[in-house]
Short mmCIF file of C-alpha atoms and ligand atoms in Angstrom, two decimals:
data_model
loop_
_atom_site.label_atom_id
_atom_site.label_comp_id
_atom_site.label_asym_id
_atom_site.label_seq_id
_atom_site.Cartn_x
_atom_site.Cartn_y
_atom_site.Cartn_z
CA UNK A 1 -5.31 -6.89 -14.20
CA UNK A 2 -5.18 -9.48 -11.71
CA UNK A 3 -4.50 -7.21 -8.47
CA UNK A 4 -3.62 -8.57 -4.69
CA UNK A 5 -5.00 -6.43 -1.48
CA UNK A 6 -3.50 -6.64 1.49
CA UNK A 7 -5.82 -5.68 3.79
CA UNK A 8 -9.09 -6.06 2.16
CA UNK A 9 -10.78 -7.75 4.73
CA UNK A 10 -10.68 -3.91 6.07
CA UNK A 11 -12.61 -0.70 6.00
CA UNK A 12 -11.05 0.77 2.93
CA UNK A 13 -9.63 -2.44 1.50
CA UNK A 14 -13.10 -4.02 1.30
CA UNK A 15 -14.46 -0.66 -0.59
CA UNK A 16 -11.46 -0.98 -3.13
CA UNK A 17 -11.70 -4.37 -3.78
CA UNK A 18 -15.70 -4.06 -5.11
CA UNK A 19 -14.12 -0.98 -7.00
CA UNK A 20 -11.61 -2.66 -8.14
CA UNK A 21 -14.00 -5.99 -9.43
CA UNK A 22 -16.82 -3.45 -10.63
CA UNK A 23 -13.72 -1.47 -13.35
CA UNK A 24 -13.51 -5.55 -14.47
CA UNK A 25 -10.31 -6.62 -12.57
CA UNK A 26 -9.67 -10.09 -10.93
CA UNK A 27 -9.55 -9.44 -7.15
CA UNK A 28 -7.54 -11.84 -4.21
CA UNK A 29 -7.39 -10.67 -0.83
CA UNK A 30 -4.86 -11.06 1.63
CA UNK A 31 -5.63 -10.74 5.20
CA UNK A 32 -4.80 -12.02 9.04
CA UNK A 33 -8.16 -10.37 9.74
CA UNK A 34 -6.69 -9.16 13.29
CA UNK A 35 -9.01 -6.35 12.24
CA UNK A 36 -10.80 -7.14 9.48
CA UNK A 37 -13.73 -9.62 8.69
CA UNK A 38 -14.16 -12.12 6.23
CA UNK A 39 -17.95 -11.49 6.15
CA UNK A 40 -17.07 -8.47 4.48
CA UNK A 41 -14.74 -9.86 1.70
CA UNK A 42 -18.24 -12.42 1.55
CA UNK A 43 -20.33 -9.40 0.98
CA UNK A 44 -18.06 -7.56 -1.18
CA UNK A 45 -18.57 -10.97 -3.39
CA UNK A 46 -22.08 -10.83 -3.41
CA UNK A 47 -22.50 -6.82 -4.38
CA UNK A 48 -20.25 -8.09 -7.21
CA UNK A 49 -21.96 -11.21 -8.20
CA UNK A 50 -19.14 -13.64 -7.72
CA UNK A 51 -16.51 -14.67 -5.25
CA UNK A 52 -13.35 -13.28 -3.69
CA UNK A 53 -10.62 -15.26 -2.90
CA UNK A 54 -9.41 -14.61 0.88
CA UNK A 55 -5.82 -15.71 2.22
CA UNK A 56 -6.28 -15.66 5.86
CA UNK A 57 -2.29 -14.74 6.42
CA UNK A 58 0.02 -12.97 8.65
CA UNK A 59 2.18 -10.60 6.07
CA UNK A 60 4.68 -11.13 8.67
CA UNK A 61 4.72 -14.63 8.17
CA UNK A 62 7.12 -15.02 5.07
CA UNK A 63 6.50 -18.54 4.01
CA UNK A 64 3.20 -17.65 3.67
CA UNK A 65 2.87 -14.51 2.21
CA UNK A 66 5.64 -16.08 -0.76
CA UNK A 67 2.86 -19.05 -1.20
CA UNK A 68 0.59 -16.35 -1.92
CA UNK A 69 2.60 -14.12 -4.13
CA UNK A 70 3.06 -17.42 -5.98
CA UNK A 71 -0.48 -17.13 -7.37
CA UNK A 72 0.53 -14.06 -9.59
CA UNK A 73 -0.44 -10.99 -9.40
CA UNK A 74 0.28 -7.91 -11.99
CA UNK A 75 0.07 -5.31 -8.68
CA UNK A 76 -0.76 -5.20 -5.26
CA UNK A 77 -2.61 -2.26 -3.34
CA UNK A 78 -0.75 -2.00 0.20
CA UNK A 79 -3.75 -1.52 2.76
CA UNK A 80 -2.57 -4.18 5.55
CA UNK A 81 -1.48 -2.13 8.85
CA UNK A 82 -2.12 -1.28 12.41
CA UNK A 83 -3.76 2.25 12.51
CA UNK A 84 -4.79 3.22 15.99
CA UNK A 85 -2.99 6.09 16.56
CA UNK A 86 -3.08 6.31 20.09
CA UNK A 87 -2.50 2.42 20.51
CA UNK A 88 0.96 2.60 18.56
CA UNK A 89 2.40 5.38 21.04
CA UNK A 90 1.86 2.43 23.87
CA UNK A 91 3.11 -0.21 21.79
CA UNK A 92 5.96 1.29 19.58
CA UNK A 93 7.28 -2.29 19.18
CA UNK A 94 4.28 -4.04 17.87
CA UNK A 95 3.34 -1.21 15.43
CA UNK A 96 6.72 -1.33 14.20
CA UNK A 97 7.32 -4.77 14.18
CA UNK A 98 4.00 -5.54 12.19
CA UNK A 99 3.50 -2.23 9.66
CA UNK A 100 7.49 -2.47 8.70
CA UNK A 101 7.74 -6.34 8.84
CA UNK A 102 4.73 -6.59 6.89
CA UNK A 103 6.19 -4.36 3.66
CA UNK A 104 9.70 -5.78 3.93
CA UNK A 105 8.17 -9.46 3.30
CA UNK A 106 5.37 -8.58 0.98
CA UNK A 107 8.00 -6.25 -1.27
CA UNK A 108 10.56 -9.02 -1.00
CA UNK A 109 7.90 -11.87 -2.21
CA UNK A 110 6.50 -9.42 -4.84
CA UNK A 111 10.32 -8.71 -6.17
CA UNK A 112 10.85 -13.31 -5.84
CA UNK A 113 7.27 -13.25 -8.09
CA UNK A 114 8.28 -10.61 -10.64
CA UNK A 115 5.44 -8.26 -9.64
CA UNK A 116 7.02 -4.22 -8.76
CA UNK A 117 3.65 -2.58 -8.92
CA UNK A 118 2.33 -1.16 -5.67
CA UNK A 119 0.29 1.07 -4.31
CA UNK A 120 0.21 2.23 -0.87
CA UNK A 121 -1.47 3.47 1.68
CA UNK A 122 0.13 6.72 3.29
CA UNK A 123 -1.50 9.49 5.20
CA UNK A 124 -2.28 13.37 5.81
CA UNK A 125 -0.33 12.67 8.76
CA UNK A 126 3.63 12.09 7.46
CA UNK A 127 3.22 16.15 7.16
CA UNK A 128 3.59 16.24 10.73
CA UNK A 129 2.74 19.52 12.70
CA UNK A 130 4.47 22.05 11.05
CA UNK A 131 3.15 21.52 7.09
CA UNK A 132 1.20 24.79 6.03
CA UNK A 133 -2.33 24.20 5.17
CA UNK A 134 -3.13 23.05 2.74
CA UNK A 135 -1.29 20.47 3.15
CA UNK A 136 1.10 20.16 -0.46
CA UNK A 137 2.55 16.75 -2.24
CA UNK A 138 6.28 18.18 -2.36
CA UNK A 139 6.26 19.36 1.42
CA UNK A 140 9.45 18.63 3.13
CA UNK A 141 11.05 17.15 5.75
CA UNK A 142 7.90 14.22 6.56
CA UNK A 143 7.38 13.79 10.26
CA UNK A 144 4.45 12.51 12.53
CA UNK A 145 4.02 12.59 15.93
CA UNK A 146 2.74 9.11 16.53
CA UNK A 147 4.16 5.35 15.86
CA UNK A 148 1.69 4.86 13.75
CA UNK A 149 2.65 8.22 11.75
CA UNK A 150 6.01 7.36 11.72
CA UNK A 151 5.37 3.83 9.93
CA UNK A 152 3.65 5.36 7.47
CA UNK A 153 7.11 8.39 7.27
CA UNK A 154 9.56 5.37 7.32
CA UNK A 155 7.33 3.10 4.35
CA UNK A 156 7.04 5.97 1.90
CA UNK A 157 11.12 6.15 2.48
CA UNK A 158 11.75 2.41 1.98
CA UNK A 159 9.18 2.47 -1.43
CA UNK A 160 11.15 5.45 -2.71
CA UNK A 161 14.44 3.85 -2.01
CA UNK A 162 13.40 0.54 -3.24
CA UNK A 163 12.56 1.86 -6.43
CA UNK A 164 15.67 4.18 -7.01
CA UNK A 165 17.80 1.22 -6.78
CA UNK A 166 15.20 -0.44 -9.07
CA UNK A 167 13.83 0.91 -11.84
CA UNK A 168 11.14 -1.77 -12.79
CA UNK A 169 9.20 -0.38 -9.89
CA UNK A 170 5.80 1.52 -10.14
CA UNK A 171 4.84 3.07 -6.45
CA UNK A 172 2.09 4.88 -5.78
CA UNK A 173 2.15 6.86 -2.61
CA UNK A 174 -1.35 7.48 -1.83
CA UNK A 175 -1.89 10.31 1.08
CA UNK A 176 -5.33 9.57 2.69
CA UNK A 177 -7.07 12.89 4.65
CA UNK A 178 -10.03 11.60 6.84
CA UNK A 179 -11.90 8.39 4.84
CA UNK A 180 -15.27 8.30 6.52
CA UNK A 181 -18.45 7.08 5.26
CA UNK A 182 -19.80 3.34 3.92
CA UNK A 183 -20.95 1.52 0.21
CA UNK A 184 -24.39 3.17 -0.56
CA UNK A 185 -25.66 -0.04 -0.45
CA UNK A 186 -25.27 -0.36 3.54
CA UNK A 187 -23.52 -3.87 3.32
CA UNK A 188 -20.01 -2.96 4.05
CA UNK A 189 -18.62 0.30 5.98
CA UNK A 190 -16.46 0.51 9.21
CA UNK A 191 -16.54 -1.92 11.91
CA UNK A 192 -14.29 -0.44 14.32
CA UNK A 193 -13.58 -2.92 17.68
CA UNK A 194 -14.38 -1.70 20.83
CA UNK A 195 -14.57 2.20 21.58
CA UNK A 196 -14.23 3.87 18.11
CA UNK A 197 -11.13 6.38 17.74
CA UNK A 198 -12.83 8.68 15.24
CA UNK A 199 -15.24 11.20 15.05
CA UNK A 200 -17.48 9.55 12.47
CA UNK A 201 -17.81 5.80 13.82
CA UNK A 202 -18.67 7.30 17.02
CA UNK A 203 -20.69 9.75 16.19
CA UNK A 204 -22.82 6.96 14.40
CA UNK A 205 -22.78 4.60 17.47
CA UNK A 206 -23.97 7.80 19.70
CA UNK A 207 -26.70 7.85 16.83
CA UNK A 208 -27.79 4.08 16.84
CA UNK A 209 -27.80 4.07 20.66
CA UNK A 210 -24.96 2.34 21.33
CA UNK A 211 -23.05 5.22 23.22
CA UNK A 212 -24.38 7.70 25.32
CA UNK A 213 -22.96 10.89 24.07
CA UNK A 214 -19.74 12.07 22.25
CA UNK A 215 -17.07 13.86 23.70
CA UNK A 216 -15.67 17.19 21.65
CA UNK A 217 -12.03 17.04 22.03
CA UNK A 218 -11.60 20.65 22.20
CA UNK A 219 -13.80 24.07 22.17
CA UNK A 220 -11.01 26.75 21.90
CA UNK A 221 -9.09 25.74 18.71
CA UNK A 222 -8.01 29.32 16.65
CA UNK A 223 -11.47 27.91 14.18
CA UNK A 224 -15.08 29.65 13.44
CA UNK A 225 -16.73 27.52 15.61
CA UNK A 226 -13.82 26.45 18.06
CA UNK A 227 -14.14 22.87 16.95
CA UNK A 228 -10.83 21.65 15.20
CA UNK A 229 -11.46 21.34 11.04
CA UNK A 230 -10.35 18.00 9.05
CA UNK A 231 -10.98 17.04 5.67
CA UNK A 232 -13.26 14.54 5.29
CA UNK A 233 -13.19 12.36 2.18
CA UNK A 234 -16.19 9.62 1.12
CA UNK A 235 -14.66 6.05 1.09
CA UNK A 236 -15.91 5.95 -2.27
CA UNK A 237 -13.65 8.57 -3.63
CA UNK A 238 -10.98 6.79 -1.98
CA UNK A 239 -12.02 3.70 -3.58
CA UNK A 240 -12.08 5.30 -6.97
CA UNK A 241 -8.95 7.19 -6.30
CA UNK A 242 -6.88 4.04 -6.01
CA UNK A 243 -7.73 2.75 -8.89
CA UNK A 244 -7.51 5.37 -11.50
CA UNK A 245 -3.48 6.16 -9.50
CA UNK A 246 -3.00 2.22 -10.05
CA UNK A 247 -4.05 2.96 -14.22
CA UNK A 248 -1.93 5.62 -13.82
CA UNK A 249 1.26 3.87 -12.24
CA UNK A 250 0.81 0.92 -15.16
CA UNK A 251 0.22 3.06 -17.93
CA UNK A 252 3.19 5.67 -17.08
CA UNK A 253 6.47 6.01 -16.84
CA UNK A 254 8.08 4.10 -13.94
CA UNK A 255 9.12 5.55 -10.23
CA UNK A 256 7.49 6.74 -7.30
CA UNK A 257 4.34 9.46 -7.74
CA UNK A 258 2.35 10.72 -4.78
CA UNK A 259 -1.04 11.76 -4.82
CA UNK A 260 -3.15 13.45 -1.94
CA UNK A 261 -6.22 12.11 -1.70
CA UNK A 262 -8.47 14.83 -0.03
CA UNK A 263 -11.43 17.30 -1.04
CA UNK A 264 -9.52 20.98 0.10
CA UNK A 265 -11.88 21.55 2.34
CA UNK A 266 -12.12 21.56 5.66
CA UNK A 267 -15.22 20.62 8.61
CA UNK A 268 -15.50 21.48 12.05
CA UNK A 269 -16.57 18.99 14.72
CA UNK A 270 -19.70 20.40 15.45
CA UNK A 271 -20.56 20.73 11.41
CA UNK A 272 -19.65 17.53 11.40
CA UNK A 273 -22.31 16.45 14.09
CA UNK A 274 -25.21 18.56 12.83
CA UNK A 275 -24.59 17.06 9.46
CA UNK A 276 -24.93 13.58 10.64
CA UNK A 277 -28.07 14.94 12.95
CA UNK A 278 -29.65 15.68 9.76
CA UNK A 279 -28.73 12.45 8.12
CA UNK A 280 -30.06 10.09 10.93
CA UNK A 281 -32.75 12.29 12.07
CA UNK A 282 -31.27 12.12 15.59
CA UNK A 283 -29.79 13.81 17.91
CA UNK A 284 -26.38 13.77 18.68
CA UNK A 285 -25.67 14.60 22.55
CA UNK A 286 -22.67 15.89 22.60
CA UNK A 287 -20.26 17.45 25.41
CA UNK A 288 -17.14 19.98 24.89
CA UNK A 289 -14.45 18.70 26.75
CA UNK A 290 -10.20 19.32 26.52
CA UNK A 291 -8.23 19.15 23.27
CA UNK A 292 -6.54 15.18 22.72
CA UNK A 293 -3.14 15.60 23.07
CA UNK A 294 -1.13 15.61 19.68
CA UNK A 295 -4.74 16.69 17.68
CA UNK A 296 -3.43 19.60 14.88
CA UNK A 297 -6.25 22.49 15.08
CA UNK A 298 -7.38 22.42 11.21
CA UNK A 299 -5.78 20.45 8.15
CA UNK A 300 -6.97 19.68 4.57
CA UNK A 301 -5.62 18.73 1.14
CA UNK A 302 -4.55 20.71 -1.59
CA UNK A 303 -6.21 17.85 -4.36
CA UNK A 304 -4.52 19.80 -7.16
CA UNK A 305 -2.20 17.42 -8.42
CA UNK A 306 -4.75 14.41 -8.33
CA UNK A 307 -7.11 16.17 -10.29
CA UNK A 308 -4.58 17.34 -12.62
CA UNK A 309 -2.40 14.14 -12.86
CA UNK A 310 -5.07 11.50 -12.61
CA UNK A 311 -8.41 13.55 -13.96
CA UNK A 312 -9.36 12.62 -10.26
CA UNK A 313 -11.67 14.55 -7.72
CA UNK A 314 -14.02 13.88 -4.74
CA UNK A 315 -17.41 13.65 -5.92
CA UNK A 316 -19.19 12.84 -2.61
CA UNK A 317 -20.24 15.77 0.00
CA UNK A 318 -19.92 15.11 3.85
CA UNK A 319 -24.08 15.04 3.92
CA UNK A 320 -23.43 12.02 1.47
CA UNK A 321 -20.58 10.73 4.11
CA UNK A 322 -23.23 10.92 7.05
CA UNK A 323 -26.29 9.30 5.30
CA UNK A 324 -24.22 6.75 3.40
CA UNK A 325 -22.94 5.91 7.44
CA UNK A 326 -26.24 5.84 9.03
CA UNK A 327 -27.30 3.92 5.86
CA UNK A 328 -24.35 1.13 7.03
CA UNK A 329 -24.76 1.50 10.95
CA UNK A 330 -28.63 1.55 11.14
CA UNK A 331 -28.63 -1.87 8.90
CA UNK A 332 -25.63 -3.43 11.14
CA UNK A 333 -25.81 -1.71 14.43
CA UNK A 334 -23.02 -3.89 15.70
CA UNK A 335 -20.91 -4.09 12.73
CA UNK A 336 -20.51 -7.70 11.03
CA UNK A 337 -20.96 -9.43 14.20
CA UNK A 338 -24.69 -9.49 14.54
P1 NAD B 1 -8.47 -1.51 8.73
O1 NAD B 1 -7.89 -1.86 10.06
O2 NAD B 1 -9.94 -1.61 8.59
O3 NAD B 1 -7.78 -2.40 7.59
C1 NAD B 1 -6.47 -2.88 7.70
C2 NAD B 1 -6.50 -4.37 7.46
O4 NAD B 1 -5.17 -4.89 7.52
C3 NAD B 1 -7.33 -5.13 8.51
O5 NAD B 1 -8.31 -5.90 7.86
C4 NAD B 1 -6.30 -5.99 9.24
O6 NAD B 1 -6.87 -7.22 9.65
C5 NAD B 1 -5.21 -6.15 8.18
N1 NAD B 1 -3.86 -6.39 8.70
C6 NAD B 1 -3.19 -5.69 9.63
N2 NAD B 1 -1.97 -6.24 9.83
C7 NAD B 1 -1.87 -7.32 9.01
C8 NAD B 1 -0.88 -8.30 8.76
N3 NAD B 1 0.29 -8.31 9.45
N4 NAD B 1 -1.12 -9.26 7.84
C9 NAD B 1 -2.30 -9.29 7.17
N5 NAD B 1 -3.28 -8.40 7.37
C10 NAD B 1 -3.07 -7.42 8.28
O7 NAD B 1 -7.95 -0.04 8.35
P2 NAD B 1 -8.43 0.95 7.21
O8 NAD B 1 -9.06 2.11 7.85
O9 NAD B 1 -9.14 0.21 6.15
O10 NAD B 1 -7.01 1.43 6.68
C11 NAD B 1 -6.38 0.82 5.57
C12 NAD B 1 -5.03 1.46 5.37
O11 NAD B 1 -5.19 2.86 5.17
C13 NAD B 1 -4.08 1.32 6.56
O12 NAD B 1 -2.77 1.13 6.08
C14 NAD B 1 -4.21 2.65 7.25
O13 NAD B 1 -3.05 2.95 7.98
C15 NAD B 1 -4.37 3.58 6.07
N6 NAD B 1 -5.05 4.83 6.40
C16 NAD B 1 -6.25 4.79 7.02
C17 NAD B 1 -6.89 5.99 7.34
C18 NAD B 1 -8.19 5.98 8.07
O14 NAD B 1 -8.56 7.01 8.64
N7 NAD B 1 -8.96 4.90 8.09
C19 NAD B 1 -6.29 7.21 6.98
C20 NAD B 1 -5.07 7.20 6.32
C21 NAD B 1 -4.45 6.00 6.03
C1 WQD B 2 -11.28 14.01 13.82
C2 WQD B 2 -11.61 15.21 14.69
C3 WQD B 2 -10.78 15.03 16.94
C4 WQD B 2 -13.22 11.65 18.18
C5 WQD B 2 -6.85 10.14 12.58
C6 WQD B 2 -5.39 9.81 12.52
C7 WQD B 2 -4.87 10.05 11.15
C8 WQD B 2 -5.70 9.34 10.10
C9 WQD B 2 -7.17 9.56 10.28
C10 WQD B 2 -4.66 7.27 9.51
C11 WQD B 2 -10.45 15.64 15.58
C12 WQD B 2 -12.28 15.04 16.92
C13 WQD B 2 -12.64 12.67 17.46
C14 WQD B 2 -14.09 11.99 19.26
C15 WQD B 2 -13.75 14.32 18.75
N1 WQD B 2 -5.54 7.94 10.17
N2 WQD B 2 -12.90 13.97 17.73
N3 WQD B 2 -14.34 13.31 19.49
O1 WQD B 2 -7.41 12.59 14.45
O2 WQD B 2 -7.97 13.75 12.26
O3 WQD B 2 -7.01 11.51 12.23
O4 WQD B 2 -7.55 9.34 11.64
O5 WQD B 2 -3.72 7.63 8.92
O6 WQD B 2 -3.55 9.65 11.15
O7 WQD B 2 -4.72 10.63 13.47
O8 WQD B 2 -9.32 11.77 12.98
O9 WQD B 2 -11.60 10.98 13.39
O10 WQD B 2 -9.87 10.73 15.23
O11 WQD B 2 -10.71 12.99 14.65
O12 WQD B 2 -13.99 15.48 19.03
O13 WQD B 2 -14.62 11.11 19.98
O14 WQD B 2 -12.67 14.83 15.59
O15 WQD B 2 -10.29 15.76 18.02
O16 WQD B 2 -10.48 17.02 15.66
P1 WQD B 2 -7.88 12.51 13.06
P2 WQD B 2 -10.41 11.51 14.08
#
């Protein structure tokens, strides 16, 4: 198939896209690289042994993105967004603006181009706060507490809608838990700018030196070891994951399906550190300080319907996570940029 990313210039784009030209497809990226990098769409090339095409373009920008659409393309695997959660509660407009503008003038150039195959990426968090756990596909209403969340709530809608009004289209909501984690091979993984947001990428800075210690966002969560629990998925999985839902999508009927994609189990904070400890083979100072306001105490997937509907499970374990992360951050201790 030939298959267009947006985003693959990105953390879990990039890991798709060797996926994705490793299963035998024929791979262009799209990307305004306002986080991503291009060396990693170069690298991503060279695991594979031959080169990706990359569209440095705003998604935004619909001139543009119709001159790419133009190429052809049988799908296209959604990844482009803003995703710092905290970031889009202080700038409601731009998250908006971007993550909805984006999808309205990629869908609209996809429907122009005759391609209504897409996957996207959703999240754990459109089950908002009041979701039991584990967390199910068919939960009811979807909420989130952040911007961010909410562009994620307000996408799935517009896909769903989209494709009741047409039935040509094949949507894949894909519900991502906590990707951490990096290509065994150490040449791409997450490049986060400035002061990571997430456990894992600092943790592994805090590891390579480049921060001082990490700070535990909360001690007295209702958990075994106080430390709130998340389920953490390999970036491989996720990889894999999108590409047997996009088989799936093609090779069913049409619609909308939604898959989590998660492992059902949960790890604490402090698991989560002495895991990495033993990965690296350093230690990981680490204070207990208050809760972040708007963290849950402990989510995970149920991965039921994945594994029953696409044949699809993690296969990674959080030590593979950690030492497939130190693998990537020991190698590139400041990302791409070095
Ligand atoms: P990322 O920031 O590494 O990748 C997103 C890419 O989209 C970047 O390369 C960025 O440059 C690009 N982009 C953003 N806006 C664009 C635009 N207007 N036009 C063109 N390109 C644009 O993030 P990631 O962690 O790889 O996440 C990929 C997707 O998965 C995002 O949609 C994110 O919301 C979603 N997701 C991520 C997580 C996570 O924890 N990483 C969890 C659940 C869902
Ligand atoms: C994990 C745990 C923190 C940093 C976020 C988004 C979510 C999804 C994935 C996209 C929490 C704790 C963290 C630190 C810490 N993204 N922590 N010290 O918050 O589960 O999910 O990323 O859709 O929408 O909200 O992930 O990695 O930030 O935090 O103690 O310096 O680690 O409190 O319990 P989170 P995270």
């Amino acid at each position: 198939m030939r298959v267009l990313v947006t985003g693959g210039a990105g953390y879990i784009g990039s890991h798709t896209v060797l996926t994705l030209l490793e299963q035998g497809h024929d791979v262009e990226v799209v990307d305004n690289l306002v986080n991503g990098k291009a060396e990693a769409v170069r690298r991503v090339g060279e695991l594979a042994g031959r080169d990706v095409p990359l569209h440095e373009v705003d998604l935004t920008d619909a001139d543009a993105t119709d001159a790419v659409l133009a190429r052809g393309f049988d799908a296209v695997i959604h990844f482009a967004a803003l995703k710092a959660v905290g970031e889009s509660t202080q700038k409601p407009l731009e998250y908006y603006a971007n993550n909805m503008g984006s999808t309205f003038t990629l869908m609209d150039a996809m429907r122009r181009h005759d391609c209504r195959t897409i996957v996207f990426s959703s999240s754990a968090t459109v089950y908002g706060a009041k979701a039991p756990v584990p967390y199910v596909e068919d939960y009811e209403p979807l909420d989130s507490s952040s911007t961010y969340g909410q562009t994620k709530v307000m996408t799935e809608r517009i896909l769903t809608d989209v494709a009741a009004a047409d039935p040509a289209w094949r949507v894949a909501l894909l519900r991502y838990f906590n990707p951490v984690g990096a290509h065994p091979s150490g040449r791409i993984g997450e490049d986060p700018q400035g002061i990571p947001n997430n456990l894992v990428p600092f943790i592994a800075q805090v590891a390579v030196g480049r921060r001082d210690r990490l700070s535990v966002f909360g001690g007295d969560y209702p958990t075994a070891d106080g430390t709130a629990e998340r389920d953490y998925i390999h970036v491989q999985d996720v990889a894999e994951g999108h590409v047997v839902a996009l088989d799936a999508i093609v090779g069913g009927d049409a619609g909308v399906r939604v898959w989590n994609l998660g492992s059902g189990q949960g790890t604490s904070v402090l698991e989560m550190i002495h895991a990495f400890e033993r990965a690296s083979g350093r230690e990981i100072p680490y204070e207990v300080v208050d809760r972040r306001p708007g963290d849950l105490p402990a989510f995970w997937a149920d991965p039921t319907k994945a594994e029953q509907e696409l044949g699809w499970r993690t296969s990674r374990t959080v030590d593979d996570m950690c030492r497939d992360t130190w693998t990537w951050q020991s190698q590139n201790p400041q990302g791409y940029d070095a």
